XYZ file of N, CA, C and O in Angstrom:
612
model
N -8.312 13.069 25.209
C -7.211 13.354 24.355
C -7.494 14.305 23.232
O -7.115 15.454 23.028
N -8.508 13.971 22.851
C -9.432 15.371 21.517
C -10.171 16.408 22.174
O -9.731 17.843 21.932
N -10.621 16.392 23.408
C -10.857 17.313 24.268
C -9.332 18.446 24.513
O -9.943 19.885 24.729
N -8.023 17.581 25.001
C -7.216 18.426 25.099
C -6.693 19.408 24.152
O -6.286 20.285 24.145
N -6.819 18.476 22.941
C -6.410 18.983 21.750
C -7.024 20.276 20.825
O -6.810 21.300 20.512
N -8.628 19.814 21.491
C -9.615 21.319 21.126
C -9.087 22.673 21.847
O -9.403 23.522 21.119
N -8.548 22.403 23.221
C -8.620 23.351 24.100
C -7.410 24.115 23.450
O -7.478 25.049 23.457
N -6.238 23.003 22.987
C -4.996 23.943 22.568
C -5.302 24.593 20.933
O -5.023 25.791 20.871
N -5.993 23.701 20.383
C -6.714 24.215 19.100
C -7.489 25.822 19.140
O -7.398 26.798 18.919
N -8.369 26.077 20.128
C -9.204 27.157 20.637
C -8.262 28.420 21.590
O -8.505 29.299 20.700
N -7.318 27.981 21.836
C -6.354 28.815 22.220
C -5.136 29.405 21.502
O -4.925 30.702 21.285
N -5.206 28.613 20.236
C -4.108 28.953 19.211
C -4.744 29.046 18.459
O -4.580 29.365 17.186
N -6.134 29.180 17.781
C -6.668 29.131 16.790
C -6.538 30.538 15.658
O -6.509 30.609 14.345
N -5.809 31.563 16.407
C -5.898 32.772 15.896
C -4.588 32.640 14.625
O -4.457 33.367 13.313
N -3.593 31.678 14.844
C -2.607 31.354 14.082
C -3.151 30.864 12.661
O -2.329 31.116 11.723
N -3.833 30.078 12.886
C -4.791 29.523 12.013
C -5.782 29.913 10.870
O -5.977 29.502 9.821
N -6.310 30.837 11.247
C -6.921 31.827 10.424
C -6.378 31.750 9.281
O -7.396 32.075 8.408
N -5.440 32.897 8.377
C -4.923 32.676 7.482
C -4.584 31.652 6.344
O -4.224 32.049 5.585
N -4.479 30.709 7.340
C -4.380 29.434 6.313
C -5.408 28.467 6.662
O -5.557 27.518 6.931
N -6.493 28.611 5.647
C -7.946 28.096 5.926
C -7.609 26.595 5.392
O -8.347 25.807 5.968
N -6.692 26.339 4.467
C -6.480 24.682 4.560
C -5.723 23.915 5.765
O -6.670 23.124 6.320
N -4.667 24.528 6.586
C -4.519 23.756 7.571
C -5.561 24.083 8.377
O -5.534 22.986 9.202
N -6.646 25.234 8.568
C -7.468 25.692 9.895
C -8.129 24.605 9.540
O -8.486 23.755 10.952
N -8.969 24.260 8.484
C -9.807 23.375 8.053
C -9.433 21.557 8.057
O -10.103 20.663 9.027
N -8.298 21.500 7.602
C -7.409 20.309 7.859
C -7.579 19.874 9.658
O -7.596 18.789 9.757
N -6.598 20.534 10.762
C -6.520 20.777 11.830
C -7.886 20.386 12.036
O -8.049 19.742 13.259
N -8.784 21.258 12.013
C -9.746 21.267 12.986
C -10.636 19.772 12.664
O -11.398 19.513 13.437
N -10.948 19.532 11.482
C -11.319 18.313 11.026
C -10.862 16.984 11.921
O -11.402 16.419 12.519
N -9.474 16.995 11.895
C -8.841 15.964 12.661
C -9.139 16.166 14.256
O -9.380 14.776 15.058
N -9.230 17.215 14.593
C -9.828 17.553 15.912
C -10.946 17.210 16.519
O -11.547 16.190 17.345
N -12.038 17.310 15.372
C -13.374 16.693 15.922
C -13.704 15.614 15.422
O -14.762 14.734 15.509
N -12.683 14.543 14.427
C -13.447 13.510 14.087
C -12.840 12.313 15.253
O -12.130 12.348 15.886
N -13.975 11.559 15.477
C -13.528 10.369 16.672
C -13.042 9.057 15.948
O -12.333 8.366 16.629
N -13.268 9.207 14.599
C -12.311 7.915 14.156
C -11.970 8.685 12.384
O -12.952 9.055 11.837
N -10.988 7.865 12.197
C -10.676 8.277 10.361
C -10.829 6.789 10.309
O -9.698 6.001 10.617
N -11.268 6.798 9.133
C -11.404 5.185 8.522
C -9.518 4.615 7.868
O -9.490 5.925 7.126
N -9.131 4.121 7.694
C -7.665 3.788 7.006
C -7.574 2.380 6.965
O -8.192 1.409 7.885
N -6.701 1.956 6.381
C -6.450 0.435 6.593
C -6.827 0.011 5.022
O -6.794 0.571 3.843
N -6.889 -1.354 4.637
C -7.057 -2.319 3.313
C -8.479 -2.842 3.693
O -8.485 -3.025 4.225
N -8.830 -3.185 2.594
C -10.201 -3.838 3.014
C -9.606 -5.465 3.017
O -8.154 -5.959 2.816
N -10.462 -6.305 3.550
C -10.469 -7.269 3.842
C -9.904 -8.460 2.968
O -9.634 -8.379 1.686
N -8.682 -8.781 3.356
C -7.625 -9.497 2.307
C -8.789 -11.432 1.858
O -8.739 -11.732 2.679
N -8.465 -11.374 0.610
C -9.410 -12.758 0.421
C -8.243 -13.745 0.888
O -7.456 -13.370 0.413
N -9.217 -14.734 1.185
C -8.354 -15.970 1.473
C -8.317 -17.005 0.049
O -9.383 -17.238 -0.673
N -7.111 -17.073 -0.533
C -6.721 -17.387 -1.837
C -6.073 -18.877 -1.748
O -4.939 -19.004 -1.655
N -6.951 -19.868 -1.588
C -6.577 -21.425 -1.895
C -5.216 -21.581 -2.410
O -5.966 -21.415 -3.901
N -4.401 -22.197 -2.330
C -3.392 -22.459 -3.328
C -2.443 -21.441 -3.784
O -1.890 -21.609 -4.903
N -2.441 -20.371 -2.999
C -1.826 -19.103 -3.402
C -0.213 -19.756 -3.677
O 0.472 -19.009 -4.217
N 0.168 -20.116 -2.634
C 1.823 -20.992 -2.638
C 2.112 -21.827 -3.714
O 2.990 -21.967 -4.305
N 1.442 -22.424 -4.425
C 1.151 -23.197 -5.652
C 1.570 -22.462 -6.760
O 2.180 -23.324 -7.778
N 1.016 -21.063 -6.387
C 0.947 -20.303 -7.945
C 2.638 -19.594 -8.078
O 2.937 -19.177 -8.831
N 3.285 -19.646 -6.922
C 4.868 -19.200 -7.192
C 5.716 -20.634 -7.059
O 5.253 -21.446 -7.158
N 6.936 -20.368 -6.976
C 8.031 -21.070 -7.264
C 8.531 -21.474 -6.321
O 9.424 -22.477 -6.288
N 7.845 -21.188 -4.606
C 8.385 -21.435 -3.779
C 7.741 -22.606 -2.997
O 6.597 -22.881 -2.800
N 8.741 -23.604 -2.807
C 7.740 -25.546 -2.303
C 7.426 -24.868 -0.704
O 8.243 -23.954 0.123
N 6.551 -25.271 -0.549
C 6.133 -25.415 0.953
C 7.075 -25.506 1.838
O 8.268 -26.864 1.497
N 7.182 -25.066 2.978
C 8.225 -25.615 3.953
C 9.227 -24.566 4.147
O 10.319 -24.663 4.893
N 9.696 -23.899 2.983
C 10.682 -22.906 2.792
C 9.881 -21.268 3.070
O 8.937 -20.933 2.066
N 10.840 -20.606 3.698
C 9.606 -19.244 4.767
C 10.083 -18.761 3.216
O 10.855 -18.333 2.556
N 8.515 -17.887 3.049
C 8.467 -16.927 2.086
C 8.480 -15.483 2.817
O 7.522 -15.268 3.252
N 9.611 -14.752 2.203
C 9.446 -13.177 2.660
C 8.823 -12.154 2.221
O 9.613 -12.352 0.565
N 7.926 -11.505 1.893
C 7.249 -10.141 1.077
C 7.799 -8.940 1.201
O 7.955 -8.624 2.616
N 8.039 -8.149 0.597
C 8.290 -6.532 0.805
C 7.608 -6.153 -0.619
O 8.252 -6.777 -1.346
N 7.005 -4.933 -0.286
C 6.347 -4.317 -1.144
C 6.212 -2.973 -1.181
O 6.226 -2.569 0.126
N 6.452 -2.030 -2.264
C 5.822 -0.752 -1.999
C 6.901 0.217 -2.377
O 7.492 -0.072 -3.784
N 6.779 1.648 -2.815
C 7.700 2.383 -3.058
C 8.785 2.328 -2.331
O 9.418 2.604 -1.167
N 10.025 1.918 -2.858
C 11.294 1.845 -2.470
C 11.890 2.952 -2.130
O 11.865 4.148 -2.951
N 12.749 3.126 -1.139
C 13.280 4.474 -0.426
C 13.985 4.084 0.526
O 14.036 3.063 1.280
N 14.926 5.275 1.160
C 16.184 4.766 2.080
C 14.818 4.775 3.310
O 15.487 3.972 4.217
N 13.905 5.698 3.694
C 13.043 5.418 4.912
C 12.243 4.114 4.703
O 12.106 4.052 5.974
N 11.822 3.837 3.769
C 11.500 2.425 4.048
C 12.111 0.675 4.233
O 11.631 -0.079 4.637
N 13.622 1.132 4.341
C 14.712 -0.026 4.620
C 14.921 -0.745 3.508
O 15.245 -1.930 3.758
N 14.462 -0.714 2.177
C 14.512 -1.394 1.518
C 15.946 -1.999 0.888
O 16.293 -3.239 1.370
N 16.667 -1.057 0.990
C 18.366 -1.633 0.906
C 18.799 -2.433 2.311
O 19.472 -3.212 2.508
N 18.372 -1.981 3.441
C 18.880 -2.475 4.771
C 18.437 -3.894 4.656
O 19.045 -4.641 4.985
N 16.914 -4.033 4.444
C 16.397 -5.768 4.262
C 17.021 -6.399 3.300
O 17.613 -7.790 3.739
N 17.550 -5.747 2.555
C 18.704 -6.634 0.880
C 20.094 -6.866 1.678
O 20.121 -8.133 1.999
N 20.224 -5.938 2.543
C 22.024 -6.093 2.897
C 21.767 -7.110 4.258
O 22.828 -7.912 4.669
N 20.338 -6.875 4.872
C 20.369 -7.971 5.956
C 20.125 -9.302 5.692
O 20.762 -10.610 6.175
N 19.421 -9.558 4.512
C 19.084 -10.773 3.868
C 20.479 -11.539 3.204
O 21.167 -12.734 3.568
N 21.351 -10.753 3.080
C 22.738 -11.121 2.341
C 23.278 -11.639 3.528
O 24.108 -12.496 3.311
N 23.748 -11.037 4.962
C 24.272 -11.374 6.083
C 23.995 -12.381 6.412
O 24.437 -13.667 6.834
N 22.539 -12.740 6.622
C 21.834 -14.168 6.673
C 22.375 -14.806 5.855
O 22.931 -16.332 6.481
N 22.303 -14.857 4.571
C 22.867 -16.091 3.435
C 24.166 -16.078 3.788
O 25.053 -17.701 3.806
N 24.973 -15.387 3.855
C 26.651 -15.428 3.704
C 26.994 -16.101 5.391
O 27.861 -17.133 5.089
N 26.147 -15.730 6.355
C 26.575 -16.691 7.277
C 25.999 -17.950 7.645
O 26.046 -18.823 8.691
N 25.067 -18.774 6.511
C 24.548 -19.592 6.475
C 23.439 -20.015 8.036
O 23.474 -20.836 8.389
N 23.415 -18.575 8.384
C 22.089 -18.672 9.459
C 20.646 -19.055 9.071
O 20.240 -19.389 10.336
N 20.206 -18.552 7.668
C 19.394 -19.662 7.252
C 19.583 -19.793 6.178
O 18.556 -18.917 5.213
N 19.827 -20.993 5.246
C 20.103 -21.256 4.071
C 18.673 -21.239 3.531
O 18.872 -21.242 2.313
N 17.835 -21.692 3.807
C 16.752 -22.028 2.904
C 15.694 -21.001 3.227
O 14.816 -20.769 4.134
N 15.684 -20.080 2.896
C 14.273 -18.803 2.576
C 14.150 -18.296 1.110
O 15.385 -18.572 0.362
N 12.863 -17.586 0.728
C 12.891 -16.797 -0.432
C 12.398 -15.466 0.099
O 11.476 -15.514 0.939
N 12.904 -14.541 -0.535
C 12.407 -13.280 -0.337
C 12.042 -13.029 -1.868
O 12.654 -12.545 -2.670
N 10.616 -11.894 -1.833
C 10.308 -11.263 -2.678
C 10.266 -9.808 -2.716
O 9.076 -9.383 -1.476
N 10.514 -8.966 -3.475
C 10.590 -7.457 -3.344
C 9.833 -7.197 -4.942
O 10.673 -7.042 -5.276
N 8.987 -6.496 -4.367
C 8.502 -5.107 -5.246
C 8.513 -4.003 -5.261
O 8.582 -3.552 -4.253
N 9.581 -3.738 -5.984
C 10.215 -2.166 -5.550
C 9.709 -1.426 -6.824
O 10.023 -1.211 -7.351
N 8.544 -0.175 -6.131
C 7.917 0.316 -6.942
C 8.854 1.965 -7.280
O 9.187 2.170 -6.173
N 8.470 2.793 -8.312
C 9.589 3.881 -8.646
C 8.452 5.003 -7.470
O 7.284 4.865 -7.741
N 8.907 5.584 -6.810
C 8.004 6.835 -6.400
C 7.562 7.831 -7.455
O 8.611 8.230 -8.206
N 6.659 8.407 -7.431
C 5.755 9.398 -8.528
C 6.531 10.627 -8.125
O 6.468 11.669 -8.988
N 7.140 11.226 -6.970
C 7.485 12.191 -6.976
C 8.970 12.725 -6.544
O 9.397 13.703 -6.298
N 9.553 11.478 -6.316
C 11.186 11.336 -5.693
C 11.880 10.640 -6.809
O 11.643 9.258 -7.399
N 12.820 11.224 -6.893
C 14.357 10.325 -7.992
C 14.603 9.468 -7.232
O 15.553 9.668 -6.257
N 14.166 8.052 -7.220
C 14.697 7.328 -6.386
C 15.397 5.785 -7.501
O 15.918 5.105 -6.667
N 15.806 6.246 -8.483
C 16.798 5.633 -9.646
C 17.823 4.715 -9.310
O 18.272 3.776 -9.195
N 18.994 6.253 -8.391
C 19.807 5.544 -7.965
C 19.828 4.620 -6.791
O 20.811 3.787 -6.596
N 18.787 4.916 -5.919
C 19.066 4.041 -4.646
C 18.720 2.924 -5.170
O 18.924 1.524 -4.795
N 17.404 2.697 -6.162
C 17.136 1.405 -6.798
C 17.966 0.434 -7.517
O 18.124 -0.903 -7.503
N 18.992 1.262 -8.083
C 19.947 0.692 -8.672
C 20.856 -0.061 -7.531
O 21.430 -1.107 -8.149
N 21.339 0.923 -6.916
C 21.819 0.061 -6.068
C 21.253 -1.417 -4.883
O 22.116 -2.330 -4.606
N 19.934 -0.786 -4.867
C 19.399 -2.243 -4.333
C 19.189 -3.233 -5.308
O 19.519 -4.471 -4.893
N 19.210 -2.840 -6.650
C 19.306 -4.155 -7.704
C 20.527 -5.013 -7.551
O 20.886 -6.009 -7.843
N 21.837 -3.908 -7.675
C 22.999 -4.480 -7.432
C 23.522 -5.404 -5.944
O 24.107 -6.940 -6.570
N 23.162 -4.829 -5.023
C 23.404 -5.906 -3.747
C 22.466 -6.996 -3.911
O 22.555 -7.918 -3.667
N 21.120 -6.698 -4.213
C 20.049 -7.800 -4.225
C 20.303 -9.107 -5.272
O 20.435 -10.296 -5.382
N 20.864 -8.824 -6.418
C 21.816 -9.718 -7.495
C 22.953 -10.741 -7.012
O 23.152 -11.862 -7.588
N 23.761 -10.476 -5.870
C 24.339 -11.191 -4.944
C 23.723 -12.329 -3.827
O 24.551 -12.986 -3.269
N 22.449 -11.945 -3.670
C 21.734 -12.921 -2.901
C 20.982 -13.731 -3.210
O 19.597 -13.634 -4.353
N 21.333 -15.456 -3.277
C 20.627 -16.335 -3.602
C 19.053 -16.360 -2.968
O 19.388 -16.242 -2.022
N 18.169 -16.676 -3.827
C 16.678 -16.778 -3.171
C 16.251 -15.502 -2.975
O 14.901 -15.096 -2.341
N 16.878 -14.430 -3.453
C 16.047 -13.144 -3.597
C 15.640 -12.424 -5.144
O 16.738 -12.283 -6.041
N 14.334 -12.410 -4.742
C 13.775 -11.862 -6.110
C 13.401 -10.177 -6.276
O 12.785 -10.031 -5.133
N 14.402 -9.509 -6.920
C 13.892 -8.073 -6.847
C 13.339 -7.603 -8.011
O 14.112 -7.517 -8.922
N 12.193 -7.167 -7.680
C 11.126 -6.962 -9.019
C 10.767 -5.258 -9.205
O 10.254 -4.618 -8.030
N 11.398 -4.617 -10.314
C 11.551 -3.102 -10.057
C 9.782 -3.156 -10.599
O 9.514 -2.739 -12.149
N 8.797 -3.197 -9.559
C 7.756 -2.598 -10.295
C 6.633 -2.509 -9.037
O 6.983 -3.030 -7.992
N 5.669 -1.539 -9.210
C 4.555 -1.415 -8.249
C 3.576 -2.773 -8.271
O 3.024 -2.634 -9.620
N 3.028 -3.202 -7.602
C 2.729 -4.763 -7.826
C 1.122 -4.127 -7.602
O 0.588 -3.734 -7.027
N 0.666 -4.805 -8.358
C -0.901 -4.636 -8.860
C -1.977 -4.964 -7.408
O -1.177 -6.198 -6.471
N -2.903 -4.966 -7.208
C -3.371 -4.960 -6.347
C -3.807 -6.524 -6.486
O -4.089 -7.090 -5.026
N -3.885 -7.307 -7.598
C -4.837 -8.825 -7.776
C -3.176 -9.678 -7.581
O -3.522 -10.834 -6.781
N -1.908 -9.367 -7.955
C -0.579 -9.948 -7.337
C -0.114 -9.526 -5.809
O 0.061 -10.893 -5.475
N -0.741 -8.568 -5.280
C -0.385 -8.483 -3.782
C -1.239 -9.379 -3.019
O -0.756 -9.955 -1.957
N -2.438 -9.418 -3.812
C -3.330 -10.251 -2.564
C -3.059 -11.591 -2.947
O -3.172 -12.476 -1.939
N -2.200 -12.266 -4.156
C -1.757 -13.606 -4.174
C -0.461 -13.882 -3.345
O -0.486 -14.707 -2.529
N 0.415 -12.783 -3.606
C 1.939 -12.889 -2.476
C 1.384 -13.073 -0.982
O 2.483 -13.313 -0.522
N 0.437 -12.195 -0.775
C 0.797 -12.076 0.959
C -0.481 -13.083 1.461
O 0.195 -13.473 2.557
N -1.079 -13.808 0.505
C -1.627 -15.455 0.786
C -0.312 -16.207 1.147
O -0.406 -17.038 1.666
N 0.573 -16.295 -0.218
C 1.488 -17.201 -0.186
C 2.439 -17.428 0.893
O 3.242 -17.650 0.931
N 2.972 -15.766 1.234
C 3.950 -15.285 1.898
C 4.028 -15.393 3.554
O 2.729 -15.936 4.260
N 5.314 -16.040 4.566
C 5.084 -16.349 5.472
C 5.070 -15.146 6.573
O 5.003 -14.674 7.421
N 5.935 -14.006 6.050
C 6.360 -12.837 6.794
C 6.198 -11.829 5.685
O 6.451 -11.661 4.751
N 5.827 -10.743 6.064
C 5.468 -9.202 5.204
C 6.802 -8.300 6.712
O 6.391 -8.789 7.297
N 7.731 -8.127 5.513
C 9.003 -7.046 6.624
C 8.865 -6.156 5.861
O 8.652 -5.784 4.795
N 8.445 -5.001 6.671
C 9.262 -3.502 6.002
C 9.863 -2.780 7.135
O 9.419 -2.344 8.518
N 11.137 -2.723 7.187
C 12.103 -2.358 8.054
C 12.221 -0.784 8.273
O 13.235 -0.738 7.673
N 11.517 -0.152 8.315
C 11.307 1.350 8.410
C 12.785 1.559 8.816
O 13.330 1.153 10.126
N 13.861 3.004 8.309
C 15.118 3.020 8.969
C 14.808 4.641 9.365
O 16.030 4.905 10.520
N 13.393 5.086 9.754
C 13.712 6.420 10.217
C 14.339 7.625 9.307
O 14.685 8.722 9.645
N 15.419 7.244 8.242
C 15.733 8.301 7.438
C 14.584 8.928 6.745
O 13.771 8.513 6.299
N 14.964 10.343 6.890
C 13.481 10.951 5.882
C 13.563 10.693 4.326
O 14.529 10.809 3.851
């Protein structure tokens, strides 16, 4: 695949000559064999569930990050509302840490999320970008991590 992309790049390199940033970015991407990404190893925190108010045996769902339409935050909240209303899974807890995006105006979206979330028992909607230490704790305590991306740009 890399060889094919390099061949395409060599064929069309004239297009990128005047745009040095794109040229160097694409060139780096094509010659890189591995681009490191991900998170550090998650520390195992025994007793993490005990630090939450959620009892053992009750499923705990976690969602976190910059809340947005594309991330599907409101879709998740509405889905949980349907599940609770239909009594399909009456015993679960969900915690959503919804951070404000630094470059997008998400206040109206977050206000709608808060409004709908307030109708769902067992759902904690927290308007903050969760710290690394708190995230480590919540990831250890949670049974599920849910990101229902919607495909909306």
